[in-house]
Amino acid sequence: MRAIFIRHGESTGNAGIPCHDLATIELTERGQEQARHVAASWTEAPALIVTSPYTRTRQTAAPTIARFPHTPVEVWPIEEFTYLQPARWNGTPSAERMPHLERYWSEADPDYCDGEGAESFATLLRRGGAALARLAAMPAGSLVYVFGHGQFIQAAHAIVADAHLDDRGKMLGFWRKGEPPAIGNAQRVGFQWLGGRWECAPPVAA
């Protein structure tokens, strides 16, 4: 089977607007256009469309869902990785959060949890692994479009491409200050289940 993960389009959070609820961040107009472009570019109808419960992924998936109205749609727990406690950091500017981001990633403790509403990196990897297991159980030949989030998709990719590394090893290569996100808005990342194992599929054209 094949799975294509799609990161949501540009959101107000990506555009630098402070947010107070990570789940309800919406797409910008540019993000809406990216979502329409994704929907128009598909060359195959999927067997299933999956979205995270967050608003920005559901908005990104909406044009694709409209294009394939007979395709089942499911909401899975593939929401974005929240590693700083939301109650302390939601609504703050990125410059204020940056020292804490740097410390979190430089310490690279996969079992550390910052507080209520946050999760550890190890938990993120378990969520990614659970999603991949559900996809692997789909009938052979299935094609699934999975609308998710950048770091969640990056975690799924690390599980497949860096299977030889432990959790800390995966974490050490996950984030670098000043570098752009590993997966851009509306970017697609493909995986295929072959011979009882996941492989990274060839790049999917934007």
PDB file of C-alpha atoms in Angstrom:
ATOM      1  CA  MET A   1       0.000   0.000   0.000  1.00  0.00           C
ATOM      2  CA  ARG A   2       1.007   3.618  -0.415  1.00  0.00           C
ATOM      3  CA  ALA A   3       0.510   6.565   1.907  1.00  0.00           C
ATOM      4  CA  ILE A   4       1.082  10.184   1.011  1.00  0.00           C
ATOM      5  CA  PHE A   5       1.403  12.542   3.968  1.00  0.00           C
ATOM      6  CA  ILE A   6       0.593  16.190   3.292  1.00  0.00           C
ATOM      7  CA  ARG A   7       1.549  18.982   5.645  1.00  0.00           C
ATOM      8  CA  HIS A   8      -1.173  21.581   6.116  1.00  0.00           C
ATOM      9  CA  GLY A   9      -1.027  24.810   4.132  1.00  0.00           C
ATOM     10  CA  GLU A  10       0.331  28.038   5.544  1.00  0.00           C
ATOM     11  CA  SER A  11      -1.398  28.854   8.831  1.00  0.00           C
ATOM     12  CA  THR A  12      -1.712  32.058  10.802  1.00  0.00           C
ATOM     13  CA  GLY A  13       0.849  30.571  13.191  1.00  0.00           C
ATOM     14  CA  ASN A  14       3.292  30.038  10.320  1.00  0.00           C
ATOM     15  CA  ALA A  15       2.692  33.665   9.338  1.00  0.00           C
ATOM     16  CA  GLY A  16       3.875  34.815  12.773  1.00  0.00           C
ATOM     17  CA  ILE A  17       0.528  35.597  14.394  1.00  0.00           C
ATOM     18  CA  PRO A  18       0.585  34.563  18.090  1.00  0.00           C
ATOM     19  CA  CYS A  19      -1.899  31.817  18.915  1.00  0.00           C
ATOM     20  CA  HIS A  20      -3.722  30.852  22.086  1.00  0.00           C
ATOM     21  CA  ASP A  21      -5.068  27.447  21.049  1.00  0.00           C
ATOM     22  CA  LEU A  22      -2.886  25.211  18.899  1.00  0.00           C
ATOM     23  CA  ALA A  23      -5.860  23.112  17.799  1.00  0.00           C
ATOM     24  CA  THR A  24      -7.862  25.982  16.303  1.00  0.00           C
ATOM     25  CA  ILE A  25      -5.184  27.801  14.263  1.00  0.00           C
ATOM     26  CA  GLU A  26      -6.590  28.457  10.784  1.00  0.00           C
ATOM     27  CA  LEU A  27      -5.108  28.709   7.314  1.00  0.00           C
ATOM     28  CA  THR A  28      -4.154  32.023   5.770  1.00  0.00           C
ATOM     29  CA  GLU A  29      -5.462  32.880   2.298  1.00  0.00           C
ATOM     30  CA  ARG A  30      -2.154  31.576   0.924  1.00  0.00           C
ATOM     31  CA  GLY A  31      -2.730  28.358   2.834  1.00  0.00           C
ATOM     32  CA  GLN A  32      -6.212  28.041   1.361  1.00  0.00           C
ATOM     33  CA  GLU A  33      -4.749  28.434  -2.126  1.00  0.00           C
ATOM     34  CA  GLN A  34      -2.135  25.782  -1.364  1.00  0.00           C
ATOM     35  CA  ALA A  35      -4.930  23.425  -0.269  1.00  0.00           C
ATOM     36  CA  ARG A  36      -6.784  23.993  -3.542  1.00  0.00           C
ATOM     37  CA  HIS A  37      -3.591  23.365  -5.496  1.00  0.00           C
ATOM     38  CA  VAL A  38      -3.014  20.064  -3.684  1.00  0.00           C
ATOM     39  CA  ALA A  39      -6.562  18.932  -4.442  1.00  0.00           C
ATOM     40  CA  ALA A  40      -6.283  19.820  -8.124  1.00  0.00           C
ATOM     41  CA  SER A  41      -2.966  18.011  -8.549  1.00  0.00           C
ATOM     42  CA  TRP A  42      -3.985  14.484  -7.537  1.00  0.00           C
ATOM     43  CA  THR A  43      -3.865  11.912 -10.321  1.00  0.00           C
ATOM     44  CA  GLU A  44      -5.483   9.035  -8.392  1.00  0.00           C
ATOM     45  CA  ALA A  45      -8.526   8.689  -6.161  1.00  0.00           C
ATOM     46  CA  PRO A  46      -7.533   7.422  -2.700  1.00  0.00           C
ATOM     47  CA  ALA A  47      -9.098   4.560  -0.771  1.00  0.00           C
ATOM     48  CA  LEU A  48      -9.095   6.701   2.379  1.00  0.00           C
ATOM     49  CA  ILE A  49      -8.460  10.291   3.435  1.00  0.00           C
ATOM     50  CA  VAL A  50      -7.094  10.861   6.947  1.00  0.00           C
ATOM     51  CA  THR A  51      -6.818  14.168   8.788  1.00  0.00           C
ATOM     52  CA  SER A  52      -5.651  15.237  12.202  1.00  0.00           C
ATOM     53  CA  PRO A  53      -8.300  16.793  14.479  1.00  0.00           C
ATOM     54  CA  TYR A  54      -6.737  20.259  14.149  1.00  0.00           C
ATOM     55  CA  THR A  55      -8.513  22.988  12.183  1.00  0.00           C
ATOM     56  CA  ARG A  56      -5.662  23.785   9.796  1.00  0.00           C
ATOM     57  CA  THR A  57      -5.339  20.197   8.591  1.00  0.00           C
ATOM     58  CA  ARG A  58      -9.074  19.793   8.142  1.00  0.00           C
ATOM     59  CA  GLN A  59      -9.130  23.018   6.123  1.00  0.00           C
ATOM     60  CA  THR A  60      -6.238  21.750   4.001  1.00  0.00           C
ATOM     61  CA  ALA A  61      -8.002  18.447   3.397  1.00  0.00           C
ATOM     62  CA  ALA A  62     -11.360  20.040   2.556  1.00  0.00           C
ATOM     63  CA  PRO A  63     -10.753  20.651  -1.188  1.00  0.00           C
ATOM     64  CA  THR A  64      -9.424  17.099  -1.609  1.00  0.00           C
ATOM     65  CA  ILE A  65     -12.441  15.704   0.255  1.00  0.00           C
ATOM     66  CA  ALA A  66     -14.713  17.731  -2.019  1.00  0.00           C
ATOM     67  CA  ARG A  67     -12.920  16.383  -5.090  1.00  0.00           C
ATOM     68  CA  PHE A  68     -13.359  12.762  -3.953  1.00  0.00           C
ATOM     69  CA  PRO A  69     -16.801  12.849  -2.287  1.00  0.00           C
ATOM     70  CA  HIS A  70     -17.194   9.056  -2.168  1.00  0.00           C
ATOM     71  CA  THR A  71     -13.890   8.442  -0.381  1.00  0.00           C
ATOM     72  CA  PRO A  72     -14.182   7.671   3.366  1.00  0.00           C
ATOM     73  CA  VAL A  73     -12.670  10.276   5.693  1.00  0.00           C
ATOM     74  CA  GLU A  74     -11.266   9.473   9.133  1.00  0.00           C
ATOM     75  CA  VAL A  75      -9.795  11.635  11.895  1.00  0.00           C
ATOM     76  CA  TRP A  76      -6.734  10.057  13.529  1.00  0.00           C
ATOM     77  CA  PRO A  77      -4.599  11.233  16.496  1.00  0.00           C
ATOM     78  CA  ILE A  78      -1.851  12.592  14.235  1.00  0.00           C
ATOM     79  CA  GLU A  79      -1.912  16.141  15.594  1.00  0.00           C
ATOM     80  CA  GLU A  80       1.231  18.247  15.763  1.00  0.00           C
ATOM     81  CA  PHE A  81       3.991  17.675  18.301  1.00  0.00           C
ATOM     82  CA  THR A  82       3.510  19.969  21.315  1.00  0.00           C
ATOM     83  CA  TYR A  83       6.699  19.870  23.356  1.00  0.00           C
ATOM     84  CA  LEU A  84       6.401  23.109  25.360  1.00  0.00           C
ATOM     85  CA  GLN A  85       3.618  23.326  27.932  1.00  0.00           C
ATOM     86  CA  PRO A  86       0.812  25.267  26.182  1.00  0.00           C
ATOM     87  CA  ALA A  87      -0.381  27.075  29.326  1.00  0.00           C
ATOM     88  CA  ARG A  88       3.017  28.786  29.643  1.00  0.00           C
ATOM     89  CA  TRP A  89       3.777  29.520  26.004  1.00  0.00           C
ATOM     90  CA  ASN A  90       0.619  29.956  23.926  1.00  0.00           C
ATOM     91  CA  GLY A  91       0.305  33.560  22.773  1.00  0.00           C
ATOM     92  CA  THR A  92       3.998  34.356  23.237  1.00  0.00           C
ATOM     93  CA  PRO A  93       6.248  35.624  20.409  1.00  0.00           C
ATOM     94  CA  SER A  94       8.750  33.210  18.892  1.00  0.00           C
ATOM     95  CA  ALA A  95      11.711  35.255  20.170  1.00  0.00           C
ATOM     96  CA  GLU A  96      10.574  34.677  23.736  1.00  0.00           C
ATOM     97  CA  ARG A  97      10.220  30.930  23.177  1.00  0.00           C
ATOM     98  CA  MET A  98      13.491  30.469  21.320  1.00  0.00           C
ATOM     99  CA  PRO A  99      15.831  29.968  24.345  1.00  0.00           C
ATOM    100  CA  HIS A 100      13.503  27.269  25.625  1.00  0.00           C
ATOM    101  CA  LEU A 101      13.319  25.595  22.221  1.00  0.00           C
ATOM    102  CA  GLU A 102      17.097  25.598  21.998  1.00  0.00           C
ATOM    103  CA  ARG A 103      17.465  24.057  25.445  1.00  0.00           C
ATOM    104  CA  TYR A 104      14.819  21.408  24.733  1.00  0.00           C
ATOM    105  CA  TRP A 105      16.429  20.240  21.496  1.00  0.00           C
ATOM    106  CA  SER A 106      20.049  20.527  22.664  1.00  0.00           C
ATOM    107  CA  GLU A 107      19.399  18.381  25.739  1.00  0.00           C
ATOM    108  CA  ALA A 108      17.763  15.779  23.454  1.00  0.00           C
ATOM    109  CA  ASP A 109      16.030  13.844  26.213  1.00  0.00           C
ATOM    110  CA  PRO A 110      13.347  11.846  24.389  1.00  0.00           C
ATOM    111  CA  ASP A 111      11.513  11.033  27.628  1.00  0.00           C
ATOM    112  CA  TYR A 112      11.292  14.616  28.933  1.00  0.00           C
ATOM    113  CA  CYS A 113       7.794  16.138  29.103  1.00  0.00           C
ATOM    114  CA  ASP A 114       7.497  19.905  29.700  1.00  0.00           C
ATOM    115  CA  GLY A 115       4.184  19.724  31.548  1.00  0.00           C
ATOM    116  CA  GLU A 116       0.444  19.320  31.165  1.00  0.00           C
ATOM    117  CA  GLY A 117      -0.669  19.402  27.538  1.00  0.00           C
ATOM    118  CA  ALA A 118       2.825  18.653  26.215  1.00  0.00           C
ATOM    119  CA  GLU A 119       4.255  15.283  25.198  1.00  0.00           C
ATOM    120  CA  SER A 120       7.682  13.744  25.083  1.00  0.00           C
ATOM    121  CA  PHE A 121       9.564  13.059  21.868  1.00  0.00           C
ATOM    122  CA  ALA A 122       9.299   9.347  22.614  1.00  0.00           C
ATOM    123  CA  THR A 123       5.516   9.695  22.773  1.00  0.00           C
ATOM    124  CA  LEU A 124       5.538  11.477  19.402  1.00  0.00           C
ATOM    125  CA  LEU A 125       7.448   8.544  17.907  1.00  0.00           C
ATOM    126  CA  ARG A 126       4.936   6.087  19.377  1.00  0.00           C
ATOM    127  CA  ARG A 127       2.072   8.065  17.814  1.00  0.00           C
ATOM    128  CA  GLY A 128       3.878   8.050  14.496  1.00  0.00           C
ATOM    129  CA  GLY A 129       4.485   4.328  14.759  1.00  0.00           C
ATOM    130  CA  ALA A 130       0.823   3.686  15.574  1.00  0.00           C
ATOM    131  CA  ALA A 131      -0.302   5.638  12.496  1.00  0.00           C
ATOM    132  CA  LEU A 132       2.112   3.714  10.277  1.00  0.00           C
ATOM    133  CA  ALA A 133       0.849   0.433  11.734  1.00  0.00           C
ATOM    134  CA  ARG A 134      -2.764   1.370  10.924  1.00  0.00           C
ATOM    135  CA  LEU A 135      -1.749   2.233   7.391  1.00  0.00           C
ATOM    136  CA  ALA A 136       0.207  -1.005   6.972  1.00  0.00           C
ATOM    137  CA  ALA A 137      -2.957  -2.925   7.861  1.00  0.00           C
ATOM    138  CA  MET A 138      -4.820  -1.444   4.882  1.00  0.00           C
ATOM    139  CA  PRO A 139      -5.506  -3.780   1.948  1.00  0.00           C
ATOM    140  CA  ALA A 140      -2.651  -4.264  -0.494  1.00  0.00           C
ATOM    141  CA  GLY A 141      -2.728  -1.709  -3.286  1.00  0.00           C
ATOM    142  CA  SER A 142      -4.494   0.925  -1.193  1.00  0.00           C
ATOM    143  CA  LEU A 143      -3.639   4.593  -1.557  1.00  0.00           C
ATOM    144  CA  VAL A 144      -4.210   6.864   1.442  1.00  0.00           C
ATOM    145  CA  TYR A 145      -3.862  10.638   1.664  1.00  0.00           C
ATOM    146  CA  VAL A 146      -2.886  11.684   5.199  1.00  0.00           C
ATOM    147  CA  PHE A 147      -3.254  15.384   6.035  1.00  0.00           C
ATOM    148  CA  GLY A 148      -1.057  16.207   8.997  1.00  0.00           C
ATOM    149  CA  HIS A 149       1.635  18.419  10.474  1.00  0.00           C
ATOM    150  CA  GLY A 150       5.285  19.052   9.768  1.00  0.00           C
ATOM    151  CA  GLN A 151       6.916  17.565  12.838  1.00  0.00           C
ATOM    152  CA  PHE A 152       4.531  14.624  12.969  1.00  0.00           C
ATOM    153  CA  ILE A 153       5.348  13.785   9.340  1.00  0.00           C
ATOM    154  CA  GLN A 154       9.035  14.310  10.084  1.00  0.00           C
ATOM    155  CA  ALA A 155       8.713  11.812  12.945  1.00  0.00           C
ATOM    156  CA  ALA A 156       7.088   9.251  10.655  1.00  0.00           C
ATOM    157  CA  HIS A 157       9.923   9.757   8.190  1.00  0.00           C
ATOM    158  CA  ALA A 158      12.509   9.295  10.963  1.00  0.00           C
ATOM    159  CA  ILE A 159      10.858   6.039  12.010  1.00  0.00           C
ATOM    160  CA  VAL A 160      11.249   4.718   8.474  1.00  0.00           C
ATOM    161  CA  ALA A 161      14.507   6.291   7.296  1.00  0.00           C
ATOM    162  CA  ASP A 162      16.390   6.248  10.619  1.00  0.00           C
ATOM    163  CA  ALA A 163      15.189   2.913  11.956  1.00  0.00           C
ATOM    164  CA  HIS A 164      18.788   2.105  12.945  1.00  0.00           C
ATOM    165  CA  LEU A 165      18.866   4.989  15.455  1.00  0.00           C
ATOM    166  CA  ASP A 166      17.448   4.971  18.972  1.00  0.00           C
ATOM    167  CA  ASP A 167      15.010   7.666  20.125  1.00  0.00           C
ATOM    168  CA  ARG A 168      17.781  10.026  21.204  1.00  0.00           C
ATOM    169  CA  GLY A 169      19.572   9.574  17.894  1.00  0.00           C
ATOM    170  CA  LYS A 170      16.410  10.442  16.001  1.00  0.00           C
ATOM    171  CA  MET A 171      15.899  13.474  18.229  1.00  0.00           C
ATOM    172  CA  LEU A 172      19.426  14.818  17.756  1.00  0.00           C
ATOM    173  CA  GLY A 173      18.843  15.172  14.023  1.00  0.00           C
ATOM    174  CA  PHE A 174      15.356  16.600  14.270  1.00  0.00           C
ATOM    175  CA  TRP A 175      15.822  20.370  14.726  1.00  0.00           C
ATOM    176  CA  ARG A 176      18.497  22.932  13.930  1.00  0.00           C
ATOM    177  CA  LYS A 177      18.271  26.590  14.882  1.00  0.00           C
ATOM    178  CA  GLY A 178      17.919  28.893  11.899  1.00  0.00           C
ATOM    179  CA  GLU A 179      17.130  26.133   9.442  1.00  0.00           C
ATOM    180  CA  PRO A 180      13.778  26.079   7.659  1.00  0.00           C
ATOM    181  CA  PRO A 181      11.291  23.373   8.623  1.00  0.00           C
ATOM    182  CA  ALA A 182      12.221  19.954   7.294  1.00  0.00           C
ATOM    183  CA  ILE A 183       8.803  19.738   5.633  1.00  0.00           C
ATOM    184  CA  GLY A 184       7.253  22.850   4.115  1.00  0.00           C
ATOM    185  CA  ASN A 185       3.630  23.911   4.013  1.00  0.00           C
ATOM    186  CA  ALA A 186       1.593  21.727   1.624  1.00  0.00           C
ATOM    187  CA  GLN A 187       4.651  19.539   0.978  1.00  0.00           C
ATOM    188  CA  ARG A 188       3.968  15.853   0.378  1.00  0.00           C
ATOM    189  CA  VAL A 189       5.992  12.915   1.707  1.00  0.00           C
ATOM    190  CA  GLY A 190       5.345   9.415   0.400  1.00  0.00           C
ATOM    191  CA  PHE A 191       5.764   5.994   1.967  1.00  0.00           C
ATOM    192  CA  GLN A 192       5.140   2.523   0.613  1.00  0.00           C
ATOM    193  CA  TRP A 193       4.613  -0.759   2.440  1.00  0.00           C
ATOM    194  CA  LEU A 194       6.583  -3.445   0.624  1.00  0.00           C
ATOM    195  CA  GLY A 195       7.655  -6.878   1.784  1.00  0.00           C
ATOM    196  CA  GLY A 196       6.500  -6.292   5.335  1.00  0.00           C
ATOM    197  CA  ARG A 197       8.400  -3.035   5.841  1.00  0.00           C
ATOM    198  CA  TRP A 198       8.027   0.666   5.148  1.00  0.00           C
ATOM    199  CA  GLU A 199      10.124   2.427   2.565  1.00  0.00           C
ATOM    200  CA  CYS A 200      10.341   6.097   1.692  1.00  0.00           C
ATOM    201  CA  ALA A 201       8.682   6.578  -1.691  1.00  0.00           C
ATOM    202  CA  PRO A 202      10.116   8.791  -4.434  1.00  0.00           C
ATOM    203  CA  PRO A 203       9.425  12.527  -3.937  1.00  0.00           C
ATOM    204  CA  VAL A 204       5.893  13.623  -4.758  1.00  0.00           C
ATOM    205  CA  ALA A 205       5.726  16.618  -7.081  1.00  0.00           C
ATOM    206  CA  ALA A 206       4.228  19.740  -5.549  1.00  0.00           C
TER     207      ALA A 206
END
